Tab-separated table of C-alpha atoms in Angstrom:
chain	number	residue	atom	x	y	z
A	5	MET	CA	0.480	16.875	79.681
A	6	GLU	CA	1.309	13.331	77.863
A	7	LYS	CA	4.433	12.906	77.195
A	8	GLN	CA	5.963	11.707	73.411
A	9	LEU	CA	6.454	7.801	73.016
A	10	VAL	CA	9.785	8.173	71.622
A	11	LEU	CA	10.846	4.168	70.985
A	12	SER	CA	8.175	1.128	71.107
A	13	VAL	CA	9.510	-2.362	71.377
A	14	LYS	CA	6.949	-5.158	71.076
A	15	LYS	CA	7.409	-8.919	71.095
A	16	LEU	CA	11.339	-8.612	69.982
A	17	THR	CA	13.125	-11.766	69.543
A	18	LYS	CA	16.061	-12.489	68.366
A	19	GLN	CA	18.530	-15.972	67.767
A	20	PHE	CA	21.457	-16.675	66.790
A	21	GLY	CA	21.748	-19.660	65.329
A	22	ASP	CA	19.766	-22.636	67.665
A	23	THR	CA	20.048	-20.043	70.627
A	24	GLN	CA	17.032	-17.735	71.530
A	25	VAL	CA	18.776	-15.133	73.428
A	26	LEU	CA	15.761	-12.542	73.664
A	27	LYS	CA	12.300	-14.265	74.326
A	28	GLY	CA	9.757	-11.408	73.447
A	29	ILE	CA	10.614	-7.864	74.945
A	30	ASP	CA	7.929	-5.208	74.967
A	31	LEU	CA	9.403	-1.470	75.858
A	32	ASP	CA	8.024	1.781	75.533
A	33	VAL	CA	10.077	4.454	76.320
A	34	TYR	CA	8.774	7.924	76.725
A	35	GLU	CA	10.507	11.628	75.956
A	36	GLY	CA	13.254	12.609	78.940
A	37	ASP	CA	12.541	8.547	80.376
A	38	VAL	CA	15.972	7.351	81.534
A	39	VAL	CA	15.366	3.917	81.440
A	40	ALA	CA	18.000	1.210	83.103
A	41	ILE	CA	18.480	-2.276	82.041
A	42	ILE	CA	20.015	-4.766	84.670
A	43	GLY	CA	20.625	-8.337	84.687
A	44	PRO	CA	23.475	-10.806	84.880
A	45	SER	CA	25.550	-10.893	82.145
A	46	GLY	CA	24.485	-13.334	79.252
A	47	CYS	CA	20.859	-12.406	79.818
A	48	GLY	CA	20.591	-10.745	76.609
A	49	LYS	CA	20.212	-7.120	77.695
A	50	SER	CA	23.646	-6.331	75.812
A	51	THR	CA	21.789	-7.877	72.335
A	52	PHE	CA	18.453	-6.348	73.223
A	53	LEU	CA	20.380	-2.686	72.914
A	54	ARG	CA	21.746	-3.572	69.814
A	55	CYS	CA	18.570	-4.979	68.279
A	56	VAL	CA	17.274	-1.636	68.891
A	57	ASN	CA	19.317	0.403	66.211
A	58	CYS	CA	19.949	-3.036	64.339
A	59	LEU	CA	23.509	-3.431	64.702
A	60	GLU	CA	21.440	-7.025	65.271
A	61	ASP	CA	18.992	-7.553	63.379
A	62	PRO	CA	15.808	-8.580	64.563
A	63	SER	CA	15.020	-12.155	64.073
A	64	GLY	CA	10.659	-11.004	65.017
A	65	GLY	CA	8.822	-8.614	66.549
A	66	SER	CA	8.699	-4.819	66.224
A	67	ILE	CA	10.738	-1.231	66.935
A	68	MET	CA	8.531	1.627	66.366
A	69	PHE	CA	10.693	4.448	65.898
A	70	ASP	CA	9.505	7.673	64.097
A	71	GLY	CA	6.294	6.167	62.805
A	72	GLU	CA	8.446	3.278	61.195
A	73	ASP	CA	9.045	-0.145	62.034
A	74	LEU	CA	12.835	-0.571	62.499
A	75	ALA	CA	12.605	-4.050	62.290
A	76	ASP	CA	11.638	-4.271	58.988
A	77	MET	CA	14.426	-4.801	56.613
A	78	LYS	CA	12.830	-2.613	54.077
A	79	VAL	CA	13.034	0.742	56.219
A	80	ASP	CA	16.581	2.794	55.453
A	81	ILE	CA	17.929	2.480	58.916
A	82	ASN	CA	20.604	4.659	58.020
A	83	ILE	CA	18.621	7.549	58.399
A	84	HIS	CA	16.595	6.854	61.562
A	85	ARG	CA	20.048	5.542	62.999
A	86	GLN	CA	21.214	9.489	62.873
A	87	LYS	CA	18.831	10.050	65.803
A	88	ILE	CA	19.533	7.269	67.876
A	89	GLY	CA	22.604	8.013	69.403
A	90	MET	CA	24.986	4.559	70.690
A	91	VAL	CA	27.668	4.551	73.573
A	92	PHE	CA	29.706	1.349	73.052
A	93	GLN	CA	31.450	-0.303	75.891
A	94	GLN	CA	34.983	-0.213	74.180
A	95	PHE	CA	33.964	3.262	73.006
A	96	ASN	CA	34.869	2.662	69.880
A	97	LEU	CA	36.065	6.288	68.903
A	98	PHE	CA	37.393	6.119	65.300
A	99	ASN	CA	40.744	5.699	65.509
A	100	ASN	CA	42.410	7.532	62.456
A	101	LEU	CA	40.579	10.870	63.170
A	102	SER	CA	41.032	13.609	65.788
A	103	VAL	CA	39.112	13.772	68.488
A	104	LEU	CA	37.273	17.133	66.529
A	105	ASP	CA	37.047	14.693	63.086
A	106	ASN	CA	35.055	12.019	65.226
A	107	ILE	CA	32.494	14.576	66.114
A	108	THR	CA	31.917	16.293	63.004
A	109	LEU	CA	32.577	12.800	61.046
A	110	ALA	CA	28.799	11.858	60.726
A	111	PRO	CA	26.412	15.701	60.747
A	112	VAL	CA	29.080	16.680	57.797
A	113	THR	CA	29.024	13.116	55.475
A	114	VAL	CA	25.063	13.293	56.177
A	115	ALA	CA	24.726	17.085	55.518
A	116	ARG	CA	26.993	16.123	52.448
A	117	LYS	CA	24.742	13.409	51.203
A	118	THR	CA	21.612	15.194	51.590
A	119	ARG	CA	23.061	17.761	49.289
A	120	ARG	CA	24.113	15.292	46.411
A	121	SER	CA	21.293	13.580	46.302
A	122	LEU	CA	19.234	17.109	45.976
A	123	ARG	CA	21.834	18.070	43.063
A	124	ARG	CA	21.006	15.250	41.607
A	125	LYS	CA	17.235	15.477	41.628
A	126	ASN	CA	17.599	19.210	40.839
A	127	PHE	CA	19.559	18.449	37.803
A	128	PHE	CA	16.224	15.955	36.637
A	129	ILE	CA	13.896	18.481	37.738
A	130	ARG	CA	15.736	20.901	34.974
A	131	ILE	CA	15.747	19.116	32.460
A	132	SER	CA	12.204	17.862	33.121
A	133	ASN	CA	11.078	21.818	33.317
A	134	LEU	CA	13.008	22.339	29.539
A	135	PHE	CA	9.818	20.494	28.379
A	136	LYS	CA	7.210	22.356	30.430
A	137	LYS	CA	5.291	25.030	30.538
A	138	ASP	CA	4.544	25.335	34.465
A	139	LYS	CA	8.037	24.974	35.822
A	140	THR	CA	8.695	22.583	38.958
A	141	PRO	CA	10.453	24.373	41.424
A	142	LEU	CA	14.336	23.260	42.402
A	143	TRP	CA	14.830	22.198	45.656
A	144	ASP	CA	16.476	24.617	48.249
A	145	LEU	CA	19.992	23.326	48.493
A	146	GLY	CA	20.476	24.992	51.695
A	147	LYS	CA	23.792	25.480	53.504
A	148	SER	CA	26.984	25.383	51.501
A	149	ILE	CA	29.409	22.304	52.924
A	150	SER	CA	32.149	24.389	53.839
A	151	GLN	CA	29.795	26.347	56.238
A	152	VAL	CA	28.235	23.447	57.679
A	153	LYS	CA	31.503	21.871	58.402
A	154	ALA	CA	31.831	25.499	60.043
A	155	GLU	CA	29.117	24.896	61.830
A	156	ALA	CA	29.725	20.865	62.933
A	157	GLU	CA	32.833	22.030	64.416
A	158	GLN	CA	31.853	25.255	66.298
A	159	ARG	CA	29.379	22.682	67.539
A	160	ALA	CA	31.727	20.385	68.617
A	161	MET	CA	33.872	22.224	70.440
A	162	GLU	CA	30.745	23.805	72.498
A	163	LEU	CA	30.016	19.926	73.383
A	164	LEU	CA	33.573	19.230	74.268
A	165	ARG	CA	33.157	22.559	76.115
A	166	THR	CA	30.223	21.177	78.389
A	167	ILE	CA	32.346	18.176	79.081
A	168	GLY	CA	35.806	20.474	79.994
A	169	LEU	CA	37.854	18.586	76.678
A	170	GLU	CA	38.358	21.388	74.421
A	171	GLU	CA	41.903	21.228	74.682
A	172	LYS	CA	41.676	17.941	73.287
A	173	ALA	CA	39.983	18.270	70.103
A	174	ALA	CA	43.265	17.784	67.850
A	175	ALA	CA	44.401	14.766	69.876
A	176	PHE	CA	43.601	11.276	68.387
A	177	PRO	CA	41.929	9.104	70.301
A	178	SER	CA	44.990	6.894	71.387
A	179	GLN	CA	45.922	10.004	73.173
A	180	ILE	CA	43.819	10.196	75.517
A	181	SER	CA	42.286	8.051	78.872
A	182	GLY	CA	39.350	5.939	78.680
A	183	GLY	CA	37.274	8.087	80.793
A	184	GLN	CA	37.730	11.139	78.221
A	185	LYS	CA	37.313	8.787	75.261
A	186	GLN	CA	33.922	7.950	76.802
A	187	ARG	CA	33.118	11.129	77.225
A	188	VAL	CA	33.701	11.927	73.543
A	189	ALA	CA	31.644	8.900	72.401
A	190	ILE	CA	28.975	10.498	73.955
A	191	VAL	CA	29.471	14.179	72.837
A	192	ARG	CA	29.827	12.162	69.176
A	193	ALA	CA	26.622	10.672	69.719
A	194	LEU	CA	24.954	14.021	70.919
A	195	ALA	CA	25.971	15.382	67.297
A	196	MET	CA	23.534	14.258	65.784
A	197	ASN	CA	21.260	15.789	68.033
A	198	PRO	CA	19.173	11.745	68.543
A	199	ARG	CA	16.021	11.612	69.840
A	200	VAL	CA	17.175	9.059	71.940
A	201	ILE	CA	20.914	7.553	73.137
A	202	LEU	CA	21.470	3.842	74.037
A	203	PHE	CA	24.062	3.411	76.011
A	204	ASP	CA	25.723	0.355	75.917
A	205	GLU	CA	27.764	-0.756	79.689
A	206	PRO	CA	29.434	2.104	79.128
A	207	THR	CA	31.430	2.093	82.273
A	208	SER	CA	32.476	-1.521	82.359
A	209	ALA	CA	35.934	-1.765	80.398
A	210	LEU	CA	36.766	1.860	82.848
A	211	ASP	CA	39.739	2.194	85.614
A	212	PRO	CA	37.314	3.074	88.681
A	213	GLU	CA	38.418	6.067	89.238
A	214	MET	CA	37.313	7.248	85.666
A	215	VAL	CA	33.755	5.843	86.064
A	216	GLY	CA	32.868	9.157	88.202
A	217	GLU	CA	33.380	10.922	85.562
A	218	VAL	CA	31.247	9.428	82.839
A	219	LEU	CA	28.689	9.001	84.699
A	220	ASP	CA	28.423	12.524	85.435
A	221	VAL	CA	28.258	13.715	82.062
A	222	MET	CA	25.170	10.955	81.751
A	223	LYS	CA	23.617	12.611	85.123
A	224	ASP	CA	23.547	15.819	83.176
A	225	LEU	CA	22.420	14.519	80.193
A	226	ALA	CA	19.763	12.760	82.076
A	227	ASN	CA	19.296	16.511	84.117
A	228	ALA	CA	19.141	17.808	80.449
A	229	GLY	CA	16.302	15.756	79.594
A	230	MET	CA	17.763	13.578	76.580
A	231	THR	CA	15.755	10.392	76.098
A	232	MET	CA	18.129	7.515	77.405
A	233	VAL	CA	18.537	3.457	77.669
A	234	VAL	CA	21.179	2.614	79.793
A	235	VAL	CA	22.644	-0.624	80.467
A	236	THR	CA	24.369	-0.825	83.115
A	237	HIS	CA	25.854	-2.601	85.919
A	238	GLU	CA	26.111	0.722	88.281
A	239	MET	CA	23.502	0.027	90.226
A	240	GLY	CA	24.143	3.635	92.389
A	241	PHE	CA	23.669	5.182	88.636
A	242	ALA	CA	20.350	2.940	88.151
A	243	ARG	CA	18.814	4.132	91.529
A	244	GLU	CA	19.614	7.828	91.508
A	245	VAL	CA	19.348	8.628	87.379
A	246	SER	CA	16.945	6.607	85.955
A	247	ASN	CA	13.236	7.016	86.127
A	248	ARG	CA	12.535	2.947	85.318
A	249	VAL	CA	14.401	-0.148	85.639
A	250	ILE	CA	14.198	-3.202	84.316
A	251	PHE	CA	15.532	-6.435	84.615
A	252	VAL	CA	16.511	-8.702	82.082
A	253	ASP	CA	16.871	-12.120	82.679
A	254	ASP	CA	16.645	-15.312	80.411
A	255	GLY	CA	15.641	-13.133	77.300
A	256	VAL	CA	12.687	-11.428	79.166
A	257	ILE	CA	12.005	-8.901	81.093
A	258	ALA	CA	11.871	-10.082	84.955
A	259	GLU	CA	10.827	-7.033	86.774
A	260	GLU	CA	10.336	-3.376	86.001
A	261	GLY	CA	9.173	-0.878	88.112
A	262	ALA	CA	10.173	2.765	89.530
A	263	PRO	CA	13.985	2.728	90.970
A	264	GLU	CA	12.638	2.945	94.518
A	265	GLU	CA	10.471	0.664	94.615
A	266	PHE	CA	12.696	-1.953	92.444
A	267	PHE	CA	15.240	-1.744	94.506
A	268	GLY	CA	13.815	-1.253	97.802
A	269	ASN	CA	10.884	-4.187	97.321
A	270	PRO	CA	12.061	-6.289	95.035
A	271	LYS	CA	8.996	-8.959	94.069
A	272	SER	CA	10.545	-11.914	91.572
A	273	GLU	CA	13.034	-14.538	93.724
A	274	ARG	CA	15.209	-13.972	90.812
A	275	LEU	CA	15.576	-10.587	91.304
A	276	GLN	CA	16.087	-10.522	95.242
A	277	SER	CA	18.934	-13.075	94.437
A	278	PHE	CA	20.824	-11.007	92.347
A	279	LEU	CA	20.569	-7.683	93.974
A	280	SER	CA	21.765	-9.306	97.011
A	281	LYS	CA	24.599	-10.018	94.902
A	282	VAL	CA	25.150	-6.990	93.112
A	283	LEU	CA	24.339	-4.615	96.070
B	30	MET	CA	86.879	-5.938	31.787
B	31	TRP	CA	86.032	-2.938	34.415
B	32	ASN	CA	87.874	-0.770	31.369
B	33	GLU	CA	85.088	-2.283	29.139
B	34	PHE	CA	82.330	-1.849	30.911
B	35	ILE	CA	83.353	2.029	31.602
B	36	LYS	CA	83.771	2.715	27.633
B	37	GLN	CA	80.490	1.254	27.312
B	38	PHE	CA	78.601	2.878	29.970
B	39	ILE	CA	80.081	6.399	29.759
B	40	THR	CA	82.161	6.905	26.725
B	41	LEU	CA	79.320	5.021	24.715
B	42	LYS	CA	76.552	6.920	26.826
B	43	GLY	CA	75.390	3.170	28.009
B	44	TYR	CA	74.110	5.235	30.957
B	45	VAL	CA	71.099	6.649	28.943
B	46	ASN	CA	69.799	3.664	28.266
B	47	VAL	CA	70.159	2.104	31.673
B	48	LEU	CA	68.670	5.519	33.352
B	49	ASN	CA	65.679	4.929	30.706
B	50	GLY	CA	65.550	1.452	32.271
B	51	VAL	CA	65.495	2.607	35.502
B	52	TRP	CA	62.947	5.036	34.418
B	53	ALA	CA	60.668	2.011	32.882
B	54	THR	CA	60.894	-0.526	35.767
B	55	LEU	CA	59.862	2.031	38.294
B	56	GLN	CA	57.090	3.339	36.219
B	57	ILE	CA	55.931	-0.326	35.792
B	58	ALA	CA	56.162	-1.196	39.556
B	59	VAL	CA	54.649	2.227	41.083
B	60	PHE	CA	51.565	2.413	38.315
B	61	GLY	CA	51.317	-1.157	39.107
B	62	LEU	CA	51.250	-1.230	42.284
B	63	LEU	CA	48.781	1.503	42.256
B	64	ILE	CA	46.352	-0.118	39.907
B	65	GLY	CA	47.031	-3.357	42.253
B	66	ILE	CA	45.591	-1.132	45.382
B	67	VAL	CA	42.733	0.295	43.946
B	68	ILE	CA	42.199	-2.939	42.386
B	69	GLY	CA	42.788	-5.047	45.655
B	70	THR	CA	41.174	-3.083	47.949
B	71	ILE	CA	37.830	-3.305	45.995
B	72	ILE	CA	38.099	-6.612	45.770
B	73	ALA	CA	38.849	-7.136	50.013
B	74	VAL	CA	35.521	-5.120	50.357
B	75	ILE	CA	33.356	-6.731	48.453
B	76	ARG	CA	34.729	-10.138	49.941
B	77	VAL	CA	34.305	-9.203	53.821
B	78	MET	CA	31.038	-7.489	52.732
B	79	PRO	CA	27.723	-8.981	54.220
B	80	LYS	CA	26.596	-11.687	52.147
B	81	TYR	CA	22.724	-11.597	52.668
B	82	LYS	CA	21.799	-10.231	49.124
B	83	LEU	CA	21.933	-11.610	46.005
B	84	LEU	CA	24.570	-9.087	44.562
B	85	PRO	CA	27.415	-8.964	46.658
B	86	ARG	CA	27.328	-12.949	46.447
B	87	ILE	CA	27.395	-12.745	42.899
B	88	LEU	CA	30.246	-10.212	43.007
B	89	ASP	CA	32.003	-12.447	45.721
B	90	LYS	CA	32.123	-15.066	43.088
B	91	ILE	CA	34.134	-13.243	40.621
B	92	CYS	CA	36.535	-12.168	42.851
B	93	VAL	CA	37.016	-15.654	43.765
B	94	CYS	CA	38.066	-16.286	40.009
B	95	TYR	CA	39.587	-13.258	39.515
B	96	ILE	CA	42.048	-13.785	42.329
B	97	ALA	CA	42.259	-17.677	40.983
B	98	LEU	CA	43.183	-16.515	37.567
B	99	PHE	CA	45.874	-14.292	38.215
B	100	ARG	CA	47.213	-16.118	41.201
B	101	GLY	CA	47.080	-19.345	39.408
B	102	THR	CA	49.162	-17.923	36.509
B	103	PRO	CA	52.872	-17.156	35.959
B	104	MET	CA	53.444	-13.304	35.268
B	105	VAL	CA	55.364	-13.518	32.286
B	106	VAL	CA	52.584	-15.738	31.104
B	107	GLN	CA	49.808	-13.370	31.294
B	108	LEU	CA	52.120	-10.169	30.139
B	109	LEU	CA	52.491	-12.768	26.786
B	110	ILE	CA	48.839	-13.380	26.474
B	111	GLY	CA	48.133	-9.613	26.855
B	112	TYR	CA	50.547	-8.649	24.721
B	113	TRP	CA	51.135	-11.519	22.260
B	114	VAL	CA	47.227	-12.434	21.893
B	115	LEU	CA	45.014	-9.739	23.218
B	116	LEU	CA	46.909	-6.539	21.207
B	117	PRO	CA	46.120	-7.778	18.343
B	118	ALA	CA	43.121	-9.868	18.661
B	119	LEU	CA	41.734	-6.277	19.940
B	120	GLY	CA	43.385	-4.864	16.524
B	121	ILE	CA	45.413	-2.379	19.320
B	122	THR	CA	48.722	-1.135	18.425
B	123	VAL	CA	50.879	0.487	20.726
B	124	ASP	CA	54.231	2.532	20.437
B	125	SER	CA	55.641	0.655	23.532
B	126	GLY	CA	54.927	-2.299	25.787
B	127	VAL	CA	54.937	-0.342	29.074
B	128	PRO	CA	51.346	0.684	29.679
B	129	VAL	CA	50.791	-2.699	28.601
B	130	ALA	CA	53.319	-3.885	31.542
B	131	VAL	CA	51.670	-1.287	33.526
B	132	ILE	CA	47.951	-2.672	33.256
B	133	VAL	CA	49.243	-6.816	33.539
B	134	PHE	CA	51.211	-5.894	36.479
B	135	GLY	CA	48.150	-4.030	38.220
B	136	LEU	CA	46.079	-6.731	37.339
B	137	ASN	CA	47.818	-9.410	38.996
B	138	SER	CA	48.914	-7.235	41.556
B	139	GLY	CA	45.300	-6.531	42.378
B	140	ALA	CA	44.796	-10.408	42.618
B	141	TYR	CA	47.337	-10.134	45.258
B	142	VAL	CA	46.780	-6.708	47.772
B	143	SER	CA	43.168	-8.007	47.546
B	144	GLU	CA	44.172	-10.414	50.190
B	145	ILE	CA	46.386	-8.498	51.834
B	146	MET	CA	43.995	-6.111	52.231
B	147	ARG	CA	41.506	-8.230	53.078
B	148	SER	CA	43.517	-9.504	56.072
B	149	GLY	CA	43.795	-5.799	56.728
B	150	ILE	CA	40.032	-4.935	56.468
B	151	GLN	CA	39.738	-7.998	59.161
B	152	SER	CA	42.764	-6.693	61.373
B	153	VAL	CA	40.588	-3.392	62.536
B	154	ASP	CA	38.229	-3.991	65.480
B	155	ILE	CA	34.739	-4.525	64.124
B	156	GLY	CA	33.506	-1.954	66.329
B	157	GLN	CA	35.274	0.689	64.369
B	158	MET	CA	32.449	-0.540	61.744
B	159	GLU	CA	29.872	-0.672	64.485
B	160	ALA	CA	30.173	2.979	65.658
B	161	GLY	CA	30.671	4.454	62.100
B	162	ARG	CA	27.281	2.122	61.380
B	163	ALA	CA	25.462	3.419	64.810
B	164	VAL	CA	25.692	7.328	64.384
B	165	GLY	CA	24.166	6.197	60.619
B	166	LEU	CA	26.855	6.136	58.632
B	167	THR	CA	26.406	3.575	55.547
B	168	TYR	CA	28.737	0.895	55.239
B	169	ALA	CA	30.973	2.043	52.123
B	170	THR	CA	31.221	5.003	53.863
B	171	THR	CA	32.148	3.595	56.809
B	172	MET	CA	34.272	0.942	54.813
B	173	LEU	CA	35.749	4.627	52.545
B	174	LYS	CA	37.014	6.536	55.701
B	175	ILE	CA	37.064	4.733	58.504
B	176	VAL	CA	38.429	1.039	58.452
B	177	VAL	CA	40.106	1.075	54.932
B	178	PRO	CA	42.808	4.039	56.030
B	179	GLN	CA	43.507	1.939	59.524
B	180	ALA	CA	43.512	-1.585	57.059
B	181	ILE	CA	46.339	0.403	55.035
B	182	LYS	CA	48.322	1.399	57.765
B	183	ASN	CA	48.375	-2.043	59.645
B	184	ILE	CA	49.827	-3.405	56.097
B	185	LEU	CA	52.363	-1.154	55.179
B	186	PRO	CA	55.348	-3.566	55.664
B	187	THR	CA	53.154	-6.418	53.584
B	188	LEU	CA	52.833	-3.509	51.025
B	189	GLY	CA	56.230	-2.493	51.310
B	190	ASN	CA	57.118	-5.835	50.267
B	191	GLU	CA	54.641	-6.688	47.459
B	192	PHE	CA	56.103	-3.374	46.074
B	193	ILE	CA	59.536	-4.763	46.543
B	194	VAL	CA	58.224	-7.991	44.504
B	195	LEU	CA	56.858	-5.889	41.946
B	196	ILE	CA	60.127	-4.091	41.163
B	197	LYS	CA	62.342	-6.986	40.741
B	198	GLU	CA	59.380	-8.650	38.904
B	199	THR	CA	59.806	-6.433	36.417
B	200	SER	CA	63.041	-7.922	35.204
B	201	ILE	CA	60.333	-10.081	33.115
B	202	VAL	CA	58.827	-7.176	30.644
B	203	SER	CA	61.618	-7.806	28.328
B	204	PHE	CA	59.507	-10.782	26.952
B	205	ILE	CA	57.097	-8.093	25.295
B	206	ALA	CA	60.036	-5.728	24.170
B	207	VAL	CA	60.468	-3.135	26.541
B	208	THR	CA	63.803	-1.789	27.438
B	209	ASP	CA	63.622	-2.379	31.525
B	210	LEU	CA	66.690	-2.089	34.162
B	211	TYR	CA	67.450	-6.101	32.728
B	212	LYS	CA	67.678	-5.429	29.531
B	213	SER	CA	69.348	-1.952	29.301
B	214	PHE	CA	71.961	-3.914	31.409
B	215	LYS	CA	72.729	-6.603	29.334
B	216	GLN	CA	73.130	-4.538	25.883
B	217	LEU	CA	76.197	-3.149	27.198
B	218	GLY	CA	77.831	-6.364	27.657
B	219	ASP	CA	76.379	-7.350	24.187
B	220	PRO	CA	78.936	-6.328	21.882
B	221	THR	CA	81.675	-8.298	23.778
B	222	TYR	CA	79.493	-10.954	25.216
B	223	ASP	CA	81.358	-10.295	28.466
B	224	TYR	CA	78.090	-9.598	30.906
B	225	THR	CA	80.015	-10.112	34.073
B	226	MET	CA	80.352	-6.290	35.031
B	227	PRO	CA	76.352	-5.618	33.535
B	228	TYR	CA	74.937	-8.163	35.584
B	229	LEU	CA	77.304	-7.611	38.457
B	230	MET	CA	76.207	-3.989	38.352
B	231	LEU	CA	72.124	-4.812	37.375
B	232	ALA	CA	72.402	-6.460	40.749
B	233	LEU	CA	73.968	-3.823	42.197
B	234	THR	CA	71.056	-1.250	41.394
B	235	TYR	CA	68.277	-3.437	41.867
B	236	LEU	CA	69.452	-3.732	45.254
B	237	ILE	CA	70.006	-0.220	45.707
B	238	MET	CA	66.600	0.469	44.821
B	239	VAL	CA	65.411	-2.370	47.023
B	240	LEU	CA	67.188	-0.495	49.826
B	241	LEU	CA	65.911	2.813	49.023
B	242	ILE	CA	62.155	1.113	49.146
B	243	SER	CA	62.383	-0.209	52.306
B	244	TRP	CA	63.780	2.784	53.862
B	245	GLY	CA	61.101	5.075	52.344
B	246	VAL	CA	58.268	2.669	53.463
B	247	LYS	CA	60.144	2.277	57.268
B	248	LEU	CA	59.905	6.406	57.030
B	249	LEU	CA	56.326	6.353	55.896
B	250	GLU	CA	55.324	3.924	58.528
B	251	ALA	CA	56.571	6.224	61.313
B	252	LYS	CA	55.139	8.903	59.823
B	253	MET	CA	51.391	7.098	60.064
B	254	LYS	CA	52.534	5.885	63.108
B	255	LYS	CA	52.506	9.306	64.909
B	256	SER	CA	49.122	10.461	63.728
B	257	GLU	CA	48.375	8.050	66.646
B	258	ARG	CA	49.855	6.485	69.514
């Protein structure tokens, strides 16, 4: 069975002033893929990831997602970002919200927005209907906000249960450990039912003893078939969990392959020397 | 001296006047600050907005002019122009100068609060905005629900300071015929031209009000801190 293409990056470039950070990166991510991106620091792997959901505006190239080019400034990026989860190195949980609110904020806000715009549309349809013989049907508003909220909370609690943090639902981010924060951040991304989740060095800011708990959650996700793009320094994770490893060096993809081939038989000299340093 | 003051204050019901003065002062300072916070937040958000497009750039310029105008002229002058120039020019008559004072204090304080708020917004980790955008929230929603609440928490002591400044600054509203704290105490001394007691008491009243406010701000700060850390 042909796997569906989720994300297709073509010739992506990024410049900061005179510095060319990305020099044309091509990457196709298929459904269920776990792509690990490794490389020396400053090679542009984080920048690449941040360009994919336009946290950094790409300077050139295209990013096809859901039939639209995200690199095109005219595309409404907010709609697509709802379907592209992101997990940050510094967790970036919303400090002023409880763990539960962190997870439910986006689903509830988005539902509220959609509802509001539908109501606005209905208002104009009603007015134009006054002058028409065959009435235009009104949009279905769907669930009420309180219903959406209750469902979002229920789903958040379910997700928290899967990572064993349901008793922390009312806690604030500052009251939980780094590993717990990162697990909550993953769940926050999951709450939007994304098609792909981007991980930007998710374990780099963690104490060594907490790395395992976060990697376990990511492994479970990968096993459940989630599409993931992971920038990481955890070679063990790249080797065990990913089905493709990409080595980025100096703004280009220097080598890519299946993990066994990639780690067992690195072709380029640059990768060989990199691996000898980190393994 | 003391007896005369007591006579004026209690027997001749001077305290009613003073209480009205306290009320006017509080009204002007509180509503002025509230308007100031709203205006200041709007200006601050406009000023930290990314400036790729034309509209934010124009709005930014307007805000810069606004701040220059209101910080560059004394509040007394703004009051005088508002009450004696603009009101007649617009053909509006008012029973009391309090609403005018509230608006002028709000506009003026907005210029100052905008700079306070801007530093507050910039003190919030950029990651908070990125995280909000990454889950698909708009710039405005993330600002309103994530960044500004955290910014307000950070700048609470400075906002308290601004409130205290406003309270004391209200003593200038007598220029537009409002009976505030200062005017009400002055009237206690007017019959005898002995202002020793009224003015000492005036100072004491301001001091008590300011101390009460600093205490309240401290309580509020402690309460907000509890939600975090």
